[in-house]
Coordinates of C-alpha atoms in Angstrom, one line a residue:
M1 CA 6.8 23.3 10.0
K2 CA 6.5 22.9 13.7
K3 CA 9.9 22.4 15.3
N4 CA 10.4 19.8 18.0
V5 CA 12.9 20.9 20.6
F6 CA 14.9 18.1 22.2
V7 CA 17.7 18.4 24.6
V8 CA 20.4 17.9 21.9
A9 CA 18.8 20.6 19.7
V10 CA 18.8 23.1 22.6
L11 CA 22.5 22.4 23.3
L12 CA 23.4 22.8 19.6
G13 CA 21.3 25.9 19.4
C14 CA 23.3 27.4 22.3
L15 CA 26.5 26.3 20.6
S16 CA 25.5 28.1 17.4
I17 CA 24.7 31.3 19.4
L18 CA 28.1 31.0 21.1
L19 CA 29.9 30.6 17.7
A20 CA 28.0 33.6 16.3
G21 CA 29.0 35.7 19.3
I22 CA 32.7 34.7 18.9
T23 CA 32.7 35.5 15.2
G24 CA 31.1 38.8 15.8
C25 CA 33.9 39.7 18.2
G26 CA 36.3 39.3 15.3
L27 CA 38.4 36.5 16.8
G28 CA 38.8 34.8 13.4
V29 CA 36.5 31.8 14.1
E30 CA 34.5 30.9 10.9
K31 CA 30.9 29.7 11.1
P32 CA 30.3 26.2 9.5
D33 CA 28.8 26.4 6.0
A34 CA 25.5 25.1 7.3
L35 CA 25.2 28.1 9.5
E36 CA 25.8 30.7 6.8
D37 CA 22.1 30.9 6.2
G38 CA 21.2 30.7 9.8
L39 CA 20.5 27.0 9.7
E40 CA 21.7 24.5 12.4
P41 CA 23.5 21.4 11.1
P42 CA 21.6 18.3 12.2
P43 CA 23.5 16.5 15.1
P44 CA 24.6 12.9 14.7
I45 CA 22.5 10.3 16.5
A46 CA 25.5 9.7 18.8
A47 CA 24.8 13.2 20.2
F48 CA 21.5 12.1 21.6
D49 CA 21.6 10.9 25.2
T50 CA 20.6 7.2 25.3
S51 CA 21.8 6.6 28.9
E52 CA 18.3 6.0 30.1
A53 CA 16.9 2.6 28.9
V54 CA 13.7 2.8 27.0
H55 CA 11.2 -0.1 26.5
Q56 CA 8.6 0.4 23.8
V57 CA 5.3 -1.3 23.1
W58 CA 4.2 -1.4 19.5
L59 CA 0.8 -2.6 18.3
V60 CA 0.7 -4.4 15.0
P61 CA -2.2 -6.3 13.4
G62 CA -2.5 -10.0 13.1
N63 CA -1.9 -13.1 15.3
K64 CA 1.2 -13.5 17.5
P65 CA 3.6 -16.0 16.0
Q66 CA 4.6 -18.8 18.3
D67 CA 8.3 -17.9 18.1
L68 CA 7.9 -14.1 18.3
D69 CA 9.4 -13.7 21.8
A70 CA 12.5 -15.8 20.8
V71 CA 13.0 -13.7 17.6
Y72 CA 12.7 -10.4 19.3
A73 CA 14.9 -11.4 22.2
E74 CA 17.7 -11.5 19.5
V75 CA 16.4 -8.2 18.0
N76 CA 16.5 -6.5 21.4
K77 CA 20.1 -7.6 22.0
F78 CA 21.1 -5.5 19.0
L79 CA 18.9 -2.6 19.9
K80 CA 20.0 -2.5 23.5
E81 CA 23.7 -2.4 22.4
E82 CA 23.1 0.3 19.8
I83 CA 20.6 2.7 21.4
N84 CA 19.7 1.3 24.8
A85 CA 16.2 0.5 23.7
T86 CA 14.0 -2.6 23.4
I87 CA 10.7 -3.2 21.7
E88 CA 7.7 -5.5 22.4
L89 CA 5.3 -6.2 19.6
K90 CA 1.7 -6.8 20.7
H91 CA -0.4 -8.4 18.0
V92 CA -4.1 -7.3 17.8
P93 CA -6.5 -9.4 15.6
W94 CA -7.2 -7.6 12.4
Q95 CA -10.9 -7.0 13.1
T96 CA -10.2 -5.5 16.5
F97 CA -7.2 -3.5 15.2
V98 CA -9.2 -1.8 12.5
N99 CA -12.3 -1.2 14.4
Q100 CA -10.8 -0.2 17.8
A101 CA -7.7 1.8 16.7
E102 CA -9.2 4.9 18.2
T103 CA -9.9 3.2 21.5
L104 CA -6.4 1.7 21.6
L105 CA -4.8 5.1 21.1
A106 CA -7.0 6.9 23.6
A107 CA -6.5 4.3 26.4
D108 CA -5.0 5.3 29.7
S109 CA -1.9 3.4 28.8
P110 CA -1.6 3.8 25.0
P111 CA 1.1 2.0 23.1
D112 CA 4.3 3.8 22.2
A113 CA 3.6 3.3 18.6
M114 CA 1.3 1.4 16.3
M115 CA 1.0 0.4 12.6
S116 CA -1.4 2.4 10.5
F117 CA -2.9 2.3 7.0
S118 CA -4.7 4.8 4.9
W119 CA -7.7 2.5 4.6
S120 CA -7.8 1.8 8.4
G121 CA -8.5 5.4 9.3
Y122 CA -5.1 7.1 9.6
A123 CA -6.5 10.5 8.4
R124 CA -9.5 10.3 10.8
L125 CA -7.3 9.5 13.8
A126 CA -5.0 12.4 13.0
A127 CA -7.9 14.8 12.5
K128 CA -9.3 13.8 15.9
G129 CA -6.0 14.8 17.6
L130 CA -5.0 11.3 18.6
L131 CA -1.7 11.1 16.9
A132 CA 1.6 12.9 17.5
E133 CA 3.1 15.0 14.7
I134 CA 6.1 13.6 12.9
D135 CA 8.0 16.2 10.9
S136 CA 10.8 15.9 8.3
E137 CA 13.3 17.5 10.7
Q138 CA 12.8 14.7 13.2
V139 CA 12.9 12.0 10.6
S140 CA 16.1 13.3 8.9
R141 CA 17.8 13.6 12.3
Y142 CA 16.8 10.4 14.1
A143 CA 15.9 8.1 11.1
P144 CA 18.3 9.2 8.4
K145 CA 18.1 6.0 6.4
M146 CA 14.3 6.0 6.3
S147 CA 14.5 9.7 5.4
A148 CA 16.8 8.9 2.5
A149 CA 14.5 6.1 1.3
L150 CA 11.5 8.3 1.4
S151 CA 13.2 11.0 -0.6
A152 CA 14.3 8.3 -3.2
Y153 CA 10.7 7.1 -3.4
T154 CA 8.9 10.4 -3.8
D155 CA 9.6 14.1 -4.2
K156 CA 6.8 14.9 -1.9
G157 CA 8.3 13.4 1.2
L158 CA 6.1 13.5 4.3
A159 CA 3.7 15.8 2.4
G160 CA 1.9 12.7 1.2
C161 CA 1.0 11.9 4.8
T162 CA -0.4 15.4 5.7
V163 CA -3.7 15.9 7.4
A164 CA -4.6 19.6 7.7
G165 CA -1.0 20.5 6.8
K166 CA 0.8 18.3 9.2
S167 CA 2.2 14.7 9.0
Y168 CA 1.6 12.1 11.7
M169 CA 3.0 9.0 10.0
L170 CA 6.5 7.5 9.5
P171 CA 5.8 5.9 6.1
A172 CA 7.1 2.5 5.2
A173 CA 9.0 3.8 2.2
G174 CA 10.9 0.6 1.7
N175 CA 7.7 -1.4 1.5
L176 CA 5.7 0.8 -0.9
W177 CA 5.4 -0.2 -4.5
V178 CA 4.2 0.8 -7.9
E179 CA 0.5 0.1 -8.4
D180 CA -0.4 -2.3 -11.2
Y181 CA -2.9 -4.9 -12.1
P182 CA -0.9 -7.9 -13.6
V183 CA -2.8 -10.9 -14.9
L184 CA -2.0 -14.4 -13.9
I185 CA -3.1 -17.3 -16.2
R186 CA -2.7 -21.0 -16.4
G187 CA 0.1 -21.6 -18.9
D188 CA -0.7 -25.3 -19.2
L189 CA -4.2 -24.6 -20.3
R190 CA -3.1 -21.9 -22.7
A191 CA -0.6 -24.2 -24.3
S192 CA -3.0 -27.2 -24.4
H193 CA -5.6 -25.2 -26.3
G194 CA -3.0 -23.8 -28.8
L195 CA -3.6 -20.2 -27.7
S196 CA -1.2 -17.3 -28.2
E197 CA 0.8 -15.7 -25.5
V198 CA -1.2 -13.1 -23.6
I199 CA 0.3 -9.8 -24.4
T200 CA -2.7 -7.6 -24.9
L201 CA -6.2 -7.3 -23.5
D202 CA -7.5 -8.9 -26.7
D203 CA -5.2 -11.9 -26.1
L204 CA -6.6 -12.2 -22.6
D205 CA -10.2 -12.0 -23.8
A206 CA -9.4 -14.7 -26.4
Y207 CA -7.9 -17.0 -23.7
L208 CA -10.9 -16.6 -21.4
K209 CA -13.4 -17.2 -24.2
A210 CA -11.6 -20.2 -25.5
L211 CA -11.6 -21.9 -22.1
A212 CA -15.3 -21.1 -21.7
E213 CA -16.0 -22.7 -25.1
A214 CA -13.9 -25.7 -24.2
Q215 CA -15.8 -26.3 -21.0
T216 CA -12.8 -27.5 -19.1
G217 CA -14.6 -27.7 -15.8
I218 CA -12.6 -24.8 -14.5
V219 CA -14.2 -21.3 -14.5
P220 CA -12.1 -19.2 -16.9
W221 CA -12.2 -16.2 -14.6
N222 CA -13.9 -16.7 -11.3
A223 CA -13.7 -13.0 -10.6
D224 CA -14.7 -11.0 -7.5
G225 CA -15.6 -7.3 -7.2
N226 CA -11.9 -6.3 -6.9
G227 CA -11.1 -8.3 -10.0
L228 CA -13.8 -6.6 -12.0
Y229 CA -12.4 -3.2 -11.0
G230 CA -8.9 -4.6 -12.0
Y231 CA -10.3 -5.4 -15.4
L232 CA -11.6 -1.9 -15.8
Q233 CA -8.2 -0.6 -14.8
L234 CA -6.7 -2.6 -17.7
A235 CA -9.5 -1.8 -20.2
W236 CA -10.0 1.9 -19.4
Y237 CA -8.2 3.6 -16.5
Q238 CA -4.7 2.7 -17.4
P239 CA -4.8 3.3 -21.2
N240 CA -6.7 6.5 -20.6
G241 CA -4.5 7.8 -17.8
M242 CA -7.3 8.0 -15.3
D243 CA -7.5 7.5 -11.6
A244 CA -10.5 6.8 -9.3
P245 CA -9.9 8.5 -5.9
V246 CA -12.4 6.0 -4.3
N247 CA -12.5 2.5 -5.9
D248 CA -16.1 1.9 -4.7
L249 CA -17.2 5.0 -6.6
F250 CA -15.6 3.9 -9.9
F251 CA -17.6 6.3 -12.0
L252 CA -15.9 9.3 -10.4
A253 CA -12.4 9.8 -11.8
S254 CA -9.7 12.4 -12.5
S255 CA -6.9 12.5 -15.1
L256 CA -3.3 11.7 -14.1
G257 CA -1.2 14.7 -14.4
D258 CA -4.1 17.2 -13.8
K259 CA -2.6 19.3 -11.0
R260 CA -6.1 20.5 -10.1
A261 CA -7.4 16.9 -10.0
Q262 CA -10.8 17.8 -11.5
I263 CA -13.2 14.9 -10.7
R264 CA -15.8 14.0 -13.2
N265 CA -18.5 11.4 -13.8
V266 CA -17.2 9.1 -16.6
L267 CA -20.3 7.1 -17.2
D268 CA -21.1 9.3 -20.3
D269 CA -17.7 8.7 -21.7
K270 CA -17.9 6.5 -24.8
S271 CA -14.6 4.8 -24.2
F272 CA -15.8 3.8 -20.7
A273 CA -18.9 2.3 -22.2
D274 CA -16.6 0.4 -24.6
A275 CA -14.8 -1.1 -21.6
L276 CA -18.1 -2.2 -20.1
L277 CA -18.9 -3.8 -23.5
R278 CA -15.8 -6.0 -23.2
L279 CA -17.0 -7.3 -19.8
H280 CA -20.4 -7.9 -21.4
S281 CA -18.8 -9.9 -24.1
L282 CA -16.9 -12.1 -21.6
A283 CA -20.0 -12.7 -19.6
S284 CA -22.0 -13.6 -22.7
A285 CA -19.4 -16.1 -23.6
G286 CA -19.6 -17.7 -20.2
A287 CA -16.0 -16.7 -19.2
V288 CA -17.0 -14.8 -16.1
P289 CA -20.0 -15.8 -13.8
E290 CA -22.8 -13.5 -12.9
S291 CA -21.9 -14.0 -9.3
A292 CA -18.7 -12.1 -9.7
F293 CA -20.2 -8.8 -8.6
Y294 CA -21.4 -9.9 -5.2
T295 CA -19.4 -13.1 -4.4
R296 CA -17.7 -13.1 -1.0
T297 CA -15.0 -15.6 -2.2
P298 CA -11.8 -13.8 -2.9
A299 CA -10.6 -14.3 -6.4
Q300 CA -7.2 -15.4 -5.2
Q301 CA -8.8 -18.2 -3.2
S302 CA -10.5 -19.5 -6.4
W303 CA -7.1 -19.4 -8.1
V304 CA -5.0 -21.2 -5.5
T305 CA -7.7 -24.0 -5.2
G306 CA -7.7 -24.5 -9.0
Q307 CA -11.2 -23.3 -9.5
S308 CA -10.2 -20.4 -11.7
A309 CA -7.9 -20.1 -14.7
C310 CA -7.2 -16.4 -14.3
L311 CA -6.5 -13.9 -11.6
I312 CA -6.6 -10.2 -12.1
A313 CA -5.7 -8.2 -8.9
D314 CA -3.3 -5.7 -7.4
L315 CA 0.4 -6.3 -7.7
E316 CA 0.9 -7.7 -4.2
T317 CA -2.0 -10.2 -4.5
V318 CA -0.9 -11.5 -7.9
S319 CA 2.8 -11.6 -6.8
N320 CA 1.9 -13.8 -3.7
A321 CA -0.3 -16.0 -5.8
Y322 CA 2.4 -16.5 -8.4
V323 CA 5.0 -17.5 -5.9
A324 CA 2.6 -19.9 -4.1
T325 CA 1.6 -21.5 -7.5
L326 CA 5.2 -22.1 -8.5
R327 CA 5.7 -23.7 -5.1
D328 CA 2.5 -25.8 -4.8
H329 CA 1.4 -26.3 -8.4
P330 CA 4.3 -25.9 -10.8
E331 CA 2.5 -28.2 -13.3
W332 CA 0.1 -25.3 -13.9
K333 CA 3.0 -23.4 -15.5
P334 CA 1.7 -20.0 -14.3
E335 CA 2.3 -17.0 -16.5
W336 CA 2.1 -13.4 -15.4
C337 CA 1.2 -10.8 -17.9
L338 CA 1.7 -7.0 -17.9
L339 CA -0.8 -5.4 -20.2
N340 CA -0.7 -1.8 -21.4
P341 CA 3.1 -1.6 -21.3
E342 CA 3.1 2.0 -22.7
A343 CA 0.7 3.3 -20.0
K344 CA 1.7 5.3 -17.0
R345 CA 2.0 3.4 -13.7
V346 CA 1.1 5.1 -10.4
R347 CA 3.3 5.2 -7.3
Q348 CA 1.6 3.8 -4.2
P349 CA 0.7 6.7 -1.8
V350 CA 3.1 7.1 1.1
N351 CA 0.2 7.1 3.6
S352 CA -0.7 3.6 2.5
L353 CA 1.4 2.0 5.4
G354 CA 3.5 3.3 8.2
M355 CA 3.9 3.7 12.0
V356 CA 2.2 6.4 14.1
M357 CA 2.6 7.5 17.7
P358 CA -0.2 8.5 20.1
V359 CA -0.3 12.2 21.0
G360 CA 2.0 12.8 24.0
A361 CA 4.3 9.9 23.2
G362 CA 7.2 10.0 25.6
N363 CA 10.1 8.9 23.5
P364 CA 9.7 10.0 19.9
E365 CA 13.5 10.1 19.3
R366 CA 14.1 6.6 20.4
F367 CA 11.1 5.4 18.4
L368 CA 12.6 6.9 15.2
M369 CA 16.0 5.6 16.0
T370 CA 14.6 2.1 16.5
M371 CA 12.7 2.2 13.3
D372 CA 15.9 3.3 11.4
L373 CA 17.9 0.4 12.8
L374 CA 15.2 -2.1 11.9
F375 CA 15.0 -0.6 8.4
G376 CA 18.6 -0.2 7.7
T377 CA 20.3 -3.3 9.3
K378 CA 20.4 -6.5 7.3
E379 CA 20.6 -8.7 10.3
L380 CA 17.4 -7.1 11.8
Q381 CA 15.6 -7.3 8.4
D382 CA 16.3 -11.0 8.2
L383 CA 15.3 -11.6 11.8
T384 CA 12.0 -9.7 11.8
L385 CA 10.9 -10.9 8.4
A386 CA 12.0 -14.6 8.5
G387 CA 12.8 -15.5 12.1
L388 CA 15.8 -17.4 13.5
P389 CA 18.3 -19.1 11.2
G390 CA 18.3 -22.9 11.5
T391 CA 14.8 -23.0 13.0
N392 CA 12.3 -20.7 11.3
R393 CA 14.4 -20.3 8.2
A394 CA 17.0 -22.5 6.7
A395 CA 20.5 -21.6 7.7
G396 CA 22.9 -20.5 5.0
S397 CA 20.2 -19.8 2.4
G398 CA 21.7 -16.5 1.6
N399 CA 19.3 -13.7 0.6
V400 CA 16.5 -16.0 -0.6
Y401 CA 14.1 -17.3 2.0
E402 CA 13.9 -21.1 2.4
P403 CA 11.7 -22.4 5.3
G404 CA 13.4 -24.1 8.2
P405 CA 12.0 -27.0 10.3
D406 CA 10.0 -24.5 12.5
A407 CA 8.9 -22.2 9.7
K408 CA 5.3 -22.3 10.8
K409 CA 6.2 -20.9 14.2
Y410 CA 7.3 -17.6 12.5
P411 CA 5.7 -17.5 9.1
F412 CA 7.7 -15.4 6.5
N413 CA 6.3 -11.9 6.1
E414 CA 3.3 -12.6 8.3
T415 CA 4.5 -11.3 11.6
G416 CA 3.8 -7.6 11.6
S417 CA 7.2 -6.2 10.4
W418 CA 5.7 -4.6 7.2
A419 CA 6.3 -1.0 8.3
W420 CA 10.1 -1.3 8.4
M421 CA 10.7 -3.8 5.6
N422 CA 13.3 -2.6 3.1
R423 CA 13.1 -3.9 -0.4
D424 CA 16.8 -3.3 -0.9
L425 CA 17.8 -5.4 2.1
M426 CA 15.1 -7.9 2.7
M427 CA 15.2 -11.5 1.7
A428 CA 13.5 -12.5 -1.5
P429 CA 10.3 -14.4 -0.7
S430 CA 11.4 -17.7 -2.3
A431 CA 13.6 -19.2 -4.9
A432 CA 10.6 -19.1 -7.2
G433 CA 11.1 -15.4 -7.8
W434 CA 10.0 -12.1 -6.5
L435 CA 7.4 -10.8 -8.9
Q436 CA 6.5 -7.7 -6.9
K437 CA 10.1 -6.4 -6.9
E438 CA 10.7 -7.4 -10.5
I439 CA 7.8 -5.3 -11.7
Y440 CA 8.7 -2.5 -9.3
D441 CA 12.3 -2.4 -10.7
K442 CA 11.0 -2.6 -14.3
W443 CA 8.7 0.4 -14.1
T444 CA 10.9 2.6 -11.9
G445 CA 13.8 1.8 -14.2
E446 CA 12.0 3.5 -17.1
E447 CA 12.3 7.3 -17.0
G448 CA 8.9 9.0 -16.7
R449 CA 7.0 5.7 -16.5
V450 CA 5.9 6.1 -12.9
V451 CA 3.8 9.0 -11.8
E452 CA 2.1 10.1 -8.6
A453 CA -1.6 10.5 -8.7
E454 CA -2.5 13.9 -7.4
L455 CA -5.2 12.3 -5.2
G456 CA -3.3 9.1 -4.4
A457 CA -3.0 9.9 -0.7
F458 CA -6.4 11.5 -0.5
Q459 CA -8.9 10.0 1.9
F460 CA -12.5 10.9 1.3
D461 CA -14.7 11.6 4.4
P462 CA -18.1 10.2 3.5
T463 CA -19.9 11.7 6.5
P464 CA -21.3 14.9 4.8
V465 CA -23.0 12.8 2.0
A466 CA -23.8 9.6 3.9
T467 CA -27.4 9.6 2.8
Q468 CA -26.5 10.0 -0.8
L469 CA -23.8 7.3 -0.6
S470 CA -26.2 4.8 0.8
A471 CA -28.6 5.4 -2.1
I472 CA -25.7 5.2 -4.5
Q473 CA -24.6 1.8 -3.1
T474 CA -28.1 0.6 -3.6
A475 CA -28.1 1.7 -7.2
L476 CA -24.7 0.1 -7.9
G477 CA -25.9 -3.1 -6.3
T478 CA -28.9 -3.3 -8.6
E479 CA -28.6 -1.4 -11.9
G480 CA -24.8 -1.2 -11.6
R481 CA -24.4 -5.0 -11.1
F482 CA -25.7 -5.8 -14.5
L483 CA -23.1 -3.5 -16.0
L484 CA -20.1 -4.5 -14.0
A485 CA -20.8 -8.2 -14.1
G486 CA -21.2 -7.9 -17.9
V487 CA -24.7 -9.4 -17.9
S488 CA -26.6 -6.4 -19.4
D489 CA -28.9 -7.3 -22.2
N490 CA -28.9 -3.8 -23.6
L491 CA -25.9 -1.8 -22.5
S492 CA -27.0 1.7 -23.7
T493 CA -30.4 1.3 -22.0
D494 CA -28.9 -0.1 -18.8
M495 CA -26.3 2.6 -18.8
K496 CA -29.0 5.3 -19.0
T497 CA -30.9 3.5 -16.2
L498 CA -27.8 3.5 -14.0
Q499 CA -27.1 7.2 -14.7
D500 CA -30.7 8.1 -13.9
A501 CA -30.5 6.1 -10.7
L502 CA -27.2 7.6 -9.6
S503 CA -28.5 11.1 -10.4
E504 CA -31.6 10.5 -8.3
A505 CA -29.4 9.1 -5.5
G506 CA -27.3 12.3 -5.4
A507 CA -24.2 11.4 -7.4
E508 CA -23.6 15.0 -8.2
D509 CA -23.7 16.0 -4.5
V510 CA -21.1 13.3 -3.8
R511 CA -18.9 14.5 -6.7
V512 CA -19.1 18.1 -5.5
E513 CA -18.3 17.2 -1.9
M514 CA -15.4 15.0 -3.1
Q515 CA -14.0 17.8 -5.2
R516 CA -14.3 20.2 -2.2
Q517 CA -12.4 17.8 0.0
A518 CA -9.9 17.1 -2.7
D519 CA -9.2 20.9 -3.2
L520 CA -8.6 21.2 0.5
F521 CA -6.3 18.2 0.4
L522 CA -4.3 19.6 -2.5
A523 CA -4.1 23.0 -0.8
G524 CA -2.6 21.3 2.3
Q525 CA 0.1 19.7 0.2

């Protein structure tokens, strides 16, 4: 691992040499235990010289809240006192942030740090040499609380963020969760139709089909593409212990626990065909519209507007929808359901979210120290997440968020503080409950329930097979649509048609290239 040499490290290095020399002269001075193996003990943060004031500009995605400056004026009072540093958040609209990250980092005056995501090109930016390396020695020395949180979350540490053997991200270990696909249903409709509690996938299918038959005027499940993938997660991936490295290429998967992560085409797997049959049965019953495969309306929007009686999505989406429903439509009596309780759950990859620095960043130590204070200080957690007490949030509400008179001027959890959120210190989203943490605590509390997908942090570079991928997307948008949307008239025939179309498009070329990249990724771990 590359070692970063800061002034304090040099001083301690000289001190260790001096101690070694004295001991060698037989003067009876014993070396500290940490030096017995030739290792330097990490210095306390207080040993780092913070006499020079540092102002940092951090880029985060989204729109600037109206009260941002007032909130961070309070944050900066604390930071100034503790480490003689201040920060300035600059919000960049999502579209610009994702599409122009490379330009922003390569600018003549780049930010001191910026938020990054696996899906927004973290690996690509690192591979292009635009990011500064962050190693475990730096993190443990200058951000010990975040280092401890990362170790508690995963045994891999920063290895989950590596690109060509080096890490360039400080992961948001306190805001990473267990991946799951909970189901949200209308409890009022279930009860009024005399239906059983939804515990299994069969129960869910029965609920959806009953609502379709009753013609309530509400679409039983107004799904979108992500929801269809979520259903396949429940019907096949979870119970079979499989993982798809690239969601869009759902037919390429590897087994959880396979250290070699061998990727195979699963379309010829009978159990996968059975999962597609379930979708076909729902569509035939009128429970899911044909438009589900290509709709541009997010499923959660259909849910919150009362147009859908079911929501299947990732944990965060369902959690947010559940809390919002309890707040805005308690009469719906929303019920969340965890199917496949015996199946393994997958830990969210550590490169999903974090902060990065541009190459050549001038104050890496102060950046890490700032992040550690934001992460590990309850007062700063409350300020950056929920704003000022008495204005943006209700005063005296304890550890549960209640909006204040000016809540809209600093919306809860919508202000760009995600990279340093700490699930153990942060306010609960509302008195309605915190589904996301409840499920996280449930699964992590069961020994052996949560695993890490070998390719969870893997980012596939499509460039070498761009032509094949274009043809595959065409095949999935035609032959594949009939299968995923459940509107196939003859599943076996249409499955064969899709397999032939994918083969002609170059699916095997893509699988081989993905495996090649996956092997390199695993070797770098």
